[in-house]
CSV table of C-alpha atoms and ligand atoms in Angstrom, one decimal:
chain,number,residue,atom,x,y,z
A,1306,UNK,CA,-4.2,48.3,-27.7
A,1307,UNK,CA,-2.3,48.2,-24.5
A,1308,UNK,CA,-5.0,45.9,-23.0
A,1309,UNK,CA,-4.9,43.5,-25.9
A,1310,UNK,CA,-1.1,43.2,-25.6
A,1311,UNK,CA,-1.4,42.4,-22.1
A,1312,UNK,CA,-4.0,39.8,-22.5
A,1313,UNK,CA,-2.0,38.2,-25.4
A,1314,UNK,CA,1.0,38.3,-23.2
A,1315,UNK,CA,-0.6,36.7,-20.3
A,1316,UNK,CA,-1.8,33.8,-22.4
A,1317,UNK,CA,1.7,33.3,-23.9
A,1318,UNK,CA,3.0,33.2,-20.3
A,1319,UNK,CA,0.4,30.8,-19.3
A,1320,UNK,CA,1.4,28.5,-22.1
A,1321,UNK,CA,5.0,28.8,-21.3
A,1322,UNK,CA,4.3,27.8,-17.6
A,1323,UNK,CA,2.5,24.7,-18.7
A,1324,UNK,CA,5.1,23.7,-21.1
A,1325,UNK,CA,8.0,24.4,-18.8
A,1326,UNK,CA,6.3,22.5,-16.0
A,1327,UNK,CA,6.6,19.3,-18.1
A,1328,UNK,CA,2.8,19.1,-17.9
A,1329,UNK,CA,1.3,16.1,-19.6
A,1330,UNK,CA,-1.8,17.3,-21.4
A,1331,UNK,CA,-5.0,16.6,-19.6
A,1332,UNK,CA,-6.9,15.3,-22.6
A,1333,UNK,CA,-9.6,13.0,-21.5
A,1334,UNK,CA,-8.7,9.4,-22.5
A,1335,UNK,CA,-11.1,7.5,-24.8
A,1336,UNK,CA,-11.3,3.8,-25.2
A,1337,UNK,CA,-10.5,4.1,-28.9
A,1338,UNK,CA,-7.4,6.3,-28.7
A,1339,UNK,CA,-5.9,5.0,-25.4
A,1340,UNK,CA,-6.8,1.5,-25.0
A,1341,UNK,CA,-6.9,-1.8,-26.9
A,1342,UNK,CA,-8.8,-5.1,-26.2
A,1343,UNK,CA,-6.5,-7.6,-24.5
A,1344,UNK,CA,-8.8,-10.7,-24.6
A,1345,UNK,CA,-12.4,-11.6,-25.5
A,1346,UNK,CA,-12.9,-9.0,-28.2
A,1347,UNK,CA,-16.4,-10.2,-29.1
A,1348,UNK,CA,-17.4,-9.5,-25.5
A,1349,UNK,CA,-16.6,-5.8,-25.6
A,1350,UNK,CA,-19.0,-3.3,-27.0
A,1351,UNK,CA,-17.9,0.3,-27.8
A,1352,UNK,CA,-20.6,2.9,-27.1
A,1353,UNK,CA,-20.8,6.5,-27.9
A,1354,UNK,CA,-17.7,6.5,-30.3
A,1355,UNK,CA,-15.5,4.7,-27.7
A,1356,UNK,CA,-16.2,7.2,-25.0
A,1357,UNK,CA,-17.9,4.3,-23.1
A,1358,UNK,CA,-17.7,0.5,-23.3
A,1359,UNK,CA,-19.5,-2.4,-22.0
A,1360,UNK,CA,-17.8,-5.8,-20.9
A,1361,UNK,CA,-19.7,-8.9,-21.1
A,1362,UNK,CA,-19.3,-12.2,-19.3
A,1363,UNK,CA,-21.0,-15.4,-20.3
A,1364,UNK,CA,-20.3,-19.1,-20.2
A,1365,UNK,CA,-18.0,-18.9,-23.3
A,1366,UNK,CA,-15.8,-16.0,-22.2
A,1367,UNK,CA,-15.1,-12.9,-20.1
A,1368,UNK,CA,-13.0,-10.1,-21.5
A,1369,UNK,CA,-10.5,-7.3,-20.8
A,1370,UNK,CA,-8.7,-4.3,-22.0
A,1371,UNK,CA,-5.4,-2.5,-21.6
A,1372,UNK,CA,-3.9,0.9,-22.1
A,1373,UNK,CA,-1.8,1.4,-25.2
A,1374,UNK,CA,0.9,3.2,-23.3
A,1375,UNK,CA,2.5,2.8,-19.9
A,1376,UNK,CA,2.9,5.5,-17.3
A,1377,UNK,CA,5.2,6.5,-14.4
A,1378,UNK,CA,3.4,8.2,-11.6
A,1379,UNK,CA,0.1,10.1,-12.0
A,1380,UNK,CA,-3.5,9.4,-11.4
A,1381,UNK,CA,-5.7,7.0,-13.2
A,1382,UNK,CA,-9.4,7.1,-12.9
A,1383,UNK,CA,-12.5,5.6,-14.6
A,1384,UNK,CA,-16.2,5.3,-13.9
A,1385,UNK,CA,-17.6,1.9,-13.6
A,1386,UNK,CA,-21.1,0.5,-13.1
A,1387,UNK,CA,-20.7,-2.9,-11.8
A,1388,UNK,CA,-22.6,-6.1,-12.7
A,1389,UNK,CA,-26.2,-5.7,-11.4
A,1390,UNK,CA,-28.4,-8.4,-9.5
A,1391,UNK,CA,-26.9,-11.7,-8.9
A,1392,UNK,CA,-23.2,-11.1,-9.6
A,1393,UNK,CA,-21.9,-13.9,-7.3
A,1394,UNK,CA,-18.7,-15.4,-8.6
A,1395,UNK,CA,-17.9,-12.6,-11.0
A,1396,UNK,CA,-14.9,-10.3,-10.6
A,1397,UNK,CA,-14.6,-7.0,-12.3
A,1398,UNK,CA,-11.0,-5.6,-12.0
A,1399,UNK,CA,-9.2,-2.3,-12.6
A,1400,UNK,CA,-5.4,-2.3,-12.0
A,1401,UNK,CA,-2.1,-0.8,-12.9
A,1402,UNK,CA,0.8,-3.4,-13.6
A,1403,UNK,CA,4.3,-3.3,-14.8
A,1404,UNK,CA,5.1,-6.0,-17.5
A,1405,UNK,CA,8.0,-7.5,-15.6
A,1406,UNK,CA,6.6,-10.7,-13.9
A,1407,UNK,CA,9.3,-11.5,-11.4
A,1408,UNK,CA,9.8,-8.0,-10.0
A,1409,UNK,CA,6.3,-7.1,-10.6
A,1410,UNK,CA,4.8,-3.7,-9.4
A,1411,UNK,CA,1.0,-3.8,-9.4
A,1412,UNK,CA,-1.9,-1.8,-7.9
A,1413,UNK,CA,-5.3,-3.7,-7.9
A,1414,UNK,CA,-8.9,-2.9,-7.6
A,1415,UNK,CA,-11.0,-6.0,-7.6
A,1416,UNK,CA,-14.7,-5.8,-7.3
A,1417,UNK,CA,-16.0,-9.0,-6.0
A,1418,UNK,CA,-19.7,-9.9,-6.9
A,1419,UNK,CA,-22.3,-11.2,-4.6
A,1420,UNK,CA,-25.9,-12.7,-4.5
A,1421,UNK,CA,-28.7,-10.1,-5.0
A,1422,UNK,CA,-29.0,-7.8,-2.0
A,1423,UNK,CA,-25.6,-8.9,-0.5
A,1424,UNK,CA,-22.9,-6.2,-0.5
A,1425,UNK,CA,-20.2,-6.0,-3.1
A,1426,UNK,CA,-16.7,-6.2,-1.8
A,1427,UNK,CA,-13.7,-4.2,-3.0
A,1428,UNK,CA,-10.5,-5.9,-2.7
A,1429,UNK,CA,-7.3,-3.9,-3.2
A,1430,UNK,CA,-3.7,-5.4,-3.3
A,1431,UNK,CA,-0.3,-3.9,-3.9
A,1432,UNK,CA,2.7,-5.7,-5.3
A,1433,UNK,CA,6.0,-3.9,-5.0
A,1434,UNK,CA,9.2,-5.5,-6.5
A,1435,UNK,CA,7.5,-8.8,-7.1
A,1436,UNK,CA,5.9,-9.2,-3.6
A,1437,UNK,CA,2.1,-9.0,-3.3
A,1438,UNK,CA,-0.1,-10.7,-0.6
A,1439,UNK,CA,-1.2,-7.3,0.7
A,1440,UNK,CA,-5.0,-7.7,0.4
A,1441,UNK,CA,-7.5,-5.5,2.1
A,1442,UNK,CA,-11.2,-5.7,1.7
A,1443,UNK,CA,-13.8,-3.1,2.1
A,1444,UNK,CA,-17.7,-3.4,1.6
A,1445,UNK,CA,-19.1,-0.5,-0.3
A,1446,UNK,CA,-21.7,1.9,1.4
A,1447,UNK,CA,-23.7,2.2,-1.8
A,1448,UNK,CA,-25.0,-0.1,-4.6
A,1449,UNK,CA,-22.1,0.1,-7.2
A,1450,UNK,CA,-24.3,-1.5,-9.8
A,1451,UNK,CA,-27.1,1.0,-9.6
A,1452,UNK,CA,-24.9,4.0,-11.0
A,1453,UNK,CA,-21.6,4.9,-12.2
A,1454,UNK,CA,-19.0,5.7,-9.5
A,1455,UNK,CA,-15.4,7.0,-9.9
A,1456,UNK,CA,-12.5,4.5,-8.9
A,1457,UNK,CA,-9.0,6.0,-9.1
A,1458,UNK,CA,-5.5,5.5,-8.2
A,1459,UNK,CA,-3.1,8.4,-7.3
A,1460,UNK,CA,0.6,7.3,-7.5
A,1461,UNK,CA,3.3,9.6,-6.7
A,1462,UNK,CA,6.8,9.5,-5.0
A,1463,UNK,CA,5.1,9.8,-1.5
A,1464,UNK,CA,2.3,7.5,-1.5
A,1465,UNK,CA,-0.4,5.4,-3.4
A,1466,UNK,CA,-4.0,6.3,-2.7
A,1467,UNK,CA,-7.0,4.2,-3.8
A,1468,UNK,CA,-10.2,6.2,-4.0
A,1469,UNK,CA,-13.8,5.3,-4.3
A,1470,UNK,CA,-15.4,8.6,-5.5
A,1471,UNK,CA,-13.7,11.2,-3.2
A,1472,UNK,CA,-13.2,8.7,-0.4
A,1473,UNK,CA,-9.7,7.3,0.2
A,1474,UNK,CA,-10.1,3.6,1.0
A,1475,UNK,CA,-6.4,2.8,1.1
A,1476,UNK,CA,-3.1,4.6,1.5
A,1477,UNK,CA,0.3,2.9,1.0
A,1478,UNK,CA,3.1,5.2,2.1
A,1479,UNK,CA,6.6,5.3,0.6
A,1480,UNK,CA,8.4,3.9,3.6
A,1481,UNK,CA,11.7,2.9,1.7
A,1482,UNK,CA,13.6,4.4,4.6
A,1483,UNK,CA,12.3,1.5,6.8
A,1484,UNK,CA,13.0,-1.1,4.2
A,1485,UNK,CA,9.5,-1.3,2.8
A,1486,UNK,CA,9.6,-1.8,-1.0
A,1487,UNK,CA,7.9,1.0,-3.0
A,1488,UNK,CA,6.9,0.9,-6.7
A,1489,UNK,CA,8.8,3.7,-8.3
A,1490,UNK,CA,11.3,2.1,-10.8
A,1491,UNK,CA,9.0,0.7,-13.4
A,1492,UNK,CA,6.2,2.1,-15.7
A,1493,UNK,CA,2.8,0.5,-15.3
A,1494,UNK,CA,0.0,-0.1,-17.9
A,1495,UNK,CA,-3.7,0.3,-17.0
A,1496,UNK,CA,-5.8,-2.8,-17.2
A,1497,UNK,CA,-9.3,-3.9,-16.7
A,1498,UNK,CA,-11.3,-7.2,-17.0
A,1499,UNK,CA,-14.5,-9.1,-16.2
A,1500,UNK,CA,-14.1,-12.8,-15.6
A,1501,UNK,CA,-15.4,-15.9,-13.8
A,1502,UNK,CA,-13.7,-16.2,-10.5
A,1503,UNK,CA,-16.2,-18.4,-8.6
A,1504,UNK,CA,-13.5,-20.7,-7.3
A,1505,UNK,CA,-12.5,-17.9,-4.8
A,1506,UNK,CA,-14.3,-14.6,-5.1
A,1507,UNK,CA,-17.6,-14.9,-3.2
A,1508,UNK,CA,-17.6,-16.2,0.3
A,1509,UNK,CA,-14.4,-17.8,-0.4
A,1510,UNK,CA,-15.7,-19.7,-3.4
A,1511,UNK,CA,-18.8,-21.1,-1.8
A,1512,UNK,CA,-21.1,-19.1,-4.0
A,1513,UNK,CA,-20.9,-20.0,-7.6
A,1514,UNK,CA,-21.9,-18.1,-10.7
A,1515,UNK,CA,-25.7,-18.7,-11.5
A,1516,UNK,CA,-25.2,-19.0,-15.4
A,1517,UNK,CA,-29.0,-18.8,-15.8
A,1518,UNK,CA,-28.5,-15.2,-15.0
A,1519,UNK,CA,-25.9,-14.7,-17.7
A,1520,UNK,CA,-24.8,-12.7,-19.5
A,1521,UNK,CA,-23.3,-10.4,-17.0
A,1522,UNK,CA,-22.5,-6.8,-17.8
A,1523,UNK,CA,-20.1,-4.1,-16.4
A,1524,UNK,CA,-20.1,-0.5,-17.9
A,1525,UNK,CA,-17.2,1.8,-18.2
A,1526,UNK,CA,-16.9,5.5,-19.1
A,1527,UNK,CA,-15.0,8.8,-18.5
A,1528,UNK,CA,-11.5,7.3,-18.6
A,1529,UNK,CA,-8.9,9.6,-17.3
A,1530,UNK,CA,-5.1,9.1,-17.2
A,1531,UNK,CA,-2.7,11.8,-16.3
A,1532,UNK,CA,0.9,10.7,-15.8
A,1533,UNK,CA,4.2,10.6,-17.5
A,1534,UNK,CA,3.9,8.3,-20.6
A,1535,UNK,CA,6.7,5.7,-21.2
A,1536,UNK,CA,8.3,5.9,-23.6
A,1537,UNK,CA,8.3,9.7,-23.4
A,1538,UNK,CA,10.5,12.4,-22.1
A,1539,UNK,CA,13.0,10.8,-19.7
A,1540,UNK,CA,13.1,13.4,-17.1
A,1541,UNK,CA,9.1,13.7,-16.8
A,1542,UNK,CA,8.6,11.0,-14.0
A,1543,UNK,CA,11.2,12.8,-11.8
A,1544,UNK,CA,9.8,16.3,-12.3
A,1545,UNK,CA,8.6,17.7,-8.9
A,1546,UNK,CA,6.5,20.1,-10.8
A,1547,UNK,CA,4.0,17.4,-12.1
A,1548,UNK,CA,0.7,18.3,-10.4
A,1549,UNK,CA,0.4,14.9,-8.8
A,1550,UNK,CA,3.6,15.5,-6.9
A,1551,UNK,CA,2.4,18.8,-5.6
A,1552,UNK,CA,1.8,19.7,-1.9
A,1553,UNK,CA,-1.8,19.0,-2.0
A,1554,UNK,CA,-1.1,15.4,-3.2
A,1555,UNK,CA,1.6,14.6,-0.7
A,1556,UNK,CA,-0.7,13.8,2.1
A,1557,UNK,CA,-4.5,13.4,2.5
A,1558,UNK,CA,-6.1,16.8,3.3
A,1559,UNK,CA,-8.4,17.1,6.4
A,1560,UNK,CA,-11.5,16.1,4.7
A,1561,UNK,CA,-10.0,13.1,3.0
A,1562,UNK,CA,-8.3,12.1,6.3
A,1563,UNK,CA,-11.8,12.2,8.1
A,1564,UNK,CA,-13.3,10.2,5.3
A,1565,UNK,CA,-10.5,7.6,5.4
A,1566,UNK,CA,-11.0,7.0,9.1
A,1567,UNK,CA,-14.7,6.6,8.6
A,1568,UNK,CA,-14.1,4.0,5.9
A,1569,UNK,CA,-11.4,2.3,8.0
A,1570,UNK,CA,-13.7,2.1,11.1
A,1571,UNK,CA,-17.0,1.2,9.3
A,1572,UNK,CA,-16.2,-0.6,6.2
A,1573,UNK,CA,-13.0,-2.6,6.3
A,1574,UNK,CA,-13.8,-6.4,6.5
A,1575,UNK,CA,-10.4,-7.7,6.0
A,1576,UNK,CA,-6.9,-6.5,6.4
A,1577,UNK,CA,-3.8,-8.5,5.9
A,1578,UNK,CA,-2.1,-6.2,8.4
A,1579,UNK,CA,-4.2,-7.7,11.2
A,1580,UNK,CA,-4.2,-11.3,9.9
A,1581,UNK,CA,-2.1,-13.0,12.5
A,1582,UNK,CA,-2.7,-16.6,11.2
A,1583,UNK,CA,-1.0,-15.3,7.8
A,1584,UNK,CA,1.4,-12.9,9.4
A,1585,UNK,CA,2.5,-13.8,12.8
A,1586,UNK,CA,5.0,-11.0,12.4
A,1587,UNK,CA,3.3,-7.8,11.4
A,1588,UNK,CA,4.6,-6.6,8.0
A,1589,UNK,CA,6.7,-3.4,8.6
A,1590,UNK,CA,4.3,-1.2,6.4
A,1591,UNK,CA,1.5,-2.0,8.8
A,1592,UNK,CA,3.2,-0.7,11.9
A,1593,UNK,CA,1.1,2.1,13.4
A,1594,UNK,CA,2.1,5.5,12.6
A,1595,UNK,CA,4.1,4.9,9.4
B,2604,NAG,C1,-21.1,-11.4,0.2
B,2604,NAG,O1,-22.1,-11.4,1.0
B,2604,NAG,C2,-21.9,-12.1,2.3
B,2604,NAG,C3,-23.1,-12.2,3.1
B,2604,NAG,O2,-23.6,-10.9,3.4
B,2604,NAG,C4,-20.7,-11.4,3.1
B,2604,NAG,O3,-20.2,-12.2,4.2
B,2604,NAG,C5,-19.5,-11.3,2.0
B,2604,NAG,O4,-18.5,-10.6,2.6
B,2604,NAG,C6,-19.9,-10.6,0.8
B,2604,NAG,N1,-18.8,-10.5,-0.3
B,2604,NAG,C7,-18.1,-11.6,-0.7
B,2604,NAG,C8,-17.1,-11.1,-1.8
B,2604,NAG,O5,-18.2,-12.7,-0.4
């Protein structure tokens, strides 16, 4: 009897801790519940009751989808299998964006296709308070069209981290104290799309889409969004007890830091921070050590 009472009490306590922590339920997102098609409906196929989807690009159209809700801080991830074979000129994107154009906040993953056997490039970009132009490019160390890989964005008050599987490929710190803008005032929706970008994507637009290889397919599954929903409880976003604001998420841990260094040393092919022709004066967020 006593044991039973304790067990029950413990589970009540556990629930109380979750609720009082302002915790957003970690229900796995599904396409049907959490997203809607934003364009090219006929080019999106739902698979496995909306747990997975396939995007198609052909000469008539690409397509895209968007989350139903917006979010303030948190972590968003999805598994993507990119367009295989000759994907030159195609771009598959996964991004977070506010719906305010002139003071836009945006966190971008763009996967730039390539000719068969040439490496896929991941371009990331960050808009804060309407200012973007912070592109970085990384060549992947595996073939992202052979299998699903997890792409995620962690966004908290301290920093924004882009991950490819468990490897951080980009970190943007909150350096507001040094006058660097940081996205933290606006909720962002989650978006994805597949489209024809052969005017710029592959070797600067030199490599065109080979339409004889169309249609092109990108596959998605395992959507996961944990964050403060907007509209939702007003105090959620500033709650320091949200797990993504925890000590373990305030900085890269030792393993992540080592992986990040490895990516930076071996796989970065472009960084706006070191592009002197574009930025004769180094942008403040690029200065070493900050
Ligand atoms: C495509 O492959 C070429 C040749 O290997 C490489 O220079 C380029 O960075 C790759 N990616 C893009 C997006 O052009």
